[in-house]
């Protein structure tokens, strides 16, 4: 699952985003407690341009680990999306 999300993150396309959303809706909710899986999902959502969904998952996560913050911020090098992610993290 993590490899799938990582692959989609590298593609950065609408098709990849659609696949990420489809698969993320089908996985059991208990998987969201896995910080590695959630970080990979956040990374894919941010890189494919769905900041709102990524923020929602980030804020609803009970256990935030450092790589999650990185996933929310590292898009900044490529686009304005990263700036939005950084601004939202200031309030968390």
CSV table of C-alpha atoms in Angstrom, one decimal:
chain,number,residue,atom,x,y,z
A,1,UNK,CA,0.0,0.0,0.0
A,2,UNK,CA,2.8,2.4,0.9
A,3,UNK,CA,4.6,1.7,-2.4
A,4,UNK,CA,1.4,2.4,-4.3
A,5,UNK,CA,1.0,5.8,-2.6
A,6,UNK,CA,4.6,6.6,-3.1
A,7,UNK,CA,4.3,5.8,-6.8
A,8,UNK,CA,1.3,8.0,-7.2
A,9,UNK,CA,3.1,10.8,-5.4
A,10,UNK,CA,5.9,10.6,-8.0
A,11,UNK,CA,3.4,10.8,-10.9
A,12,UNK,CA,1.7,14.0,-9.6
A,13,UNK,CA,-1.2,13.6,-12.0
A,14,UNK,CA,-5.0,13.9,-11.7
A,15,UNK,CA,-5.2,10.2,-12.6
A,16,UNK,CA,-2.8,9.3,-9.8
A,17,UNK,CA,-4.9,11.5,-7.4
A,18,UNK,CA,-8.1,9.7,-8.4
A,19,UNK,CA,-6.5,6.3,-7.7
A,20,UNK,CA,-5.1,7.5,-4.4
A,21,UNK,CA,-8.6,8.7,-3.3
A,22,UNK,CA,-10.3,5.5,-4.6
A,23,UNK,CA,-7.9,3.2,-2.7
A,24,UNK,CA,-7.8,5.3,0.5
A,25,UNK,CA,-11.6,5.0,0.7
A,26,UNK,CA,-11.4,1.2,0.5
A,27,UNK,CA,-8.7,0.6,3.1
A,28,UNK,CA,-9.9,-0.2,6.7
A,29,UNK,CA,-10.0,2.8,9.0
A,30,UNK,CA,-7.6,0.9,11.4
A,31,UNK,CA,-4.9,1.4,8.7
A,32,UNK,CA,-5.0,5.1,9.3
A,33,UNK,CA,-3.4,4.6,12.7
A,34,UNK,CA,-0.2,3.4,10.9
A,35,UNK,CA,2.0,6.5,10.8
A,36,UNK,CA,4.1,5.1,7.8
A,37,UNK,CA,1.0,4.5,5.7
A,38,UNK,CA,-0.6,7.8,6.7
A,39,UNK,CA,2.6,9.7,5.9
A,40,UNK,CA,2.7,8.1,2.4
A,41,UNK,CA,-0.9,8.9,1.8
A,42,UNK,CA,-0.4,12.6,2.9
A,43,UNK,CA,2.6,12.8,0.6
A,44,UNK,CA,0.6,11.5,-2.4
A,45,UNK,CA,-2.3,13.8,-1.7
A,46,UNK,CA,-0.1,16.9,-1.3
A,47,UNK,CA,2.0,16.1,-4.4
A,48,UNK,CA,-1.1,15.4,-6.5
A,49,UNK,CA,-2.7,18.7,-5.4
A,50,UNK,CA,-5.4,17.8,-2.9
A,51,UNK,CA,-4.3,19.9,0.0
A,52,UNK,CA,-7.7,20.0,1.7
A,53,UNK,CA,-8.0,16.2,2.0
A,54,UNK,CA,-4.4,16.0,3.2
A,55,UNK,CA,-5.0,18.7,5.8
A,56,UNK,CA,-8.2,16.9,7.0
A,57,UNK,CA,-6.3,13.6,7.4
A,58,UNK,CA,-3.4,15.3,9.1
A,59,UNK,CA,-5.5,17.1,11.7
A,60,UNK,CA,-7.6,14.0,12.4
A,61,UNK,CA,-4.5,11.9,13.1
A,62,UNK,CA,-4.1,11.2,16.8
A,63,UNK,CA,-0.4,10.4,16.5
A,64,UNK,CA,1.6,12.8,14.4
A,65,UNK,CA,5.2,11.9,13.6
A,66,UNK,CA,7.9,14.1,12.2
A,67,UNK,CA,7.7,12.7,8.6
A,68,UNK,CA,4.0,13.7,8.5
A,69,UNK,CA,5.0,17.3,8.9
A,70,UNK,CA,7.6,16.9,6.2
A,71,UNK,CA,5.0,15.4,3.8
A,72,UNK,CA,2.8,18.4,4.4
A,73,UNK,CA,5.7,20.9,3.7
A,74,UNK,CA,8.0,19.5,1.1
A,75,UNK,CA,5.8,20.3,-1.9
A,76,UNK,CA,6.8,23.9,-1.4
A,77,UNK,CA,9.8,23.6,-3.7
A,78,UNK,CA,7.5,22.7,-6.6
A,79,UNK,CA,4.5,25.0,-6.2
A,80,UNK,CA,2.3,27.3,-4.2
A,81,UNK,CA,0.7,24.2,-2.6
A,82,UNK,CA,3.6,23.8,-0.2
A,83,UNK,CA,3.2,27.3,1.1
A,84,UNK,CA,-0.5,26.6,1.8
A,85,UNK,CA,0.6,23.4,3.7
A,86,UNK,CA,3.2,25.3,5.7
A,87,UNK,CA,0.7,28.0,6.7
A,88,UNK,CA,-1.8,25.4,7.9
A,89,UNK,CA,0.9,23.7,10.0
A,90,UNK,CA,1.6,26.9,11.9
A,91,UNK,CA,-1.9,26.6,13.5
A,92,UNK,CA,-1.5,22.9,14.5
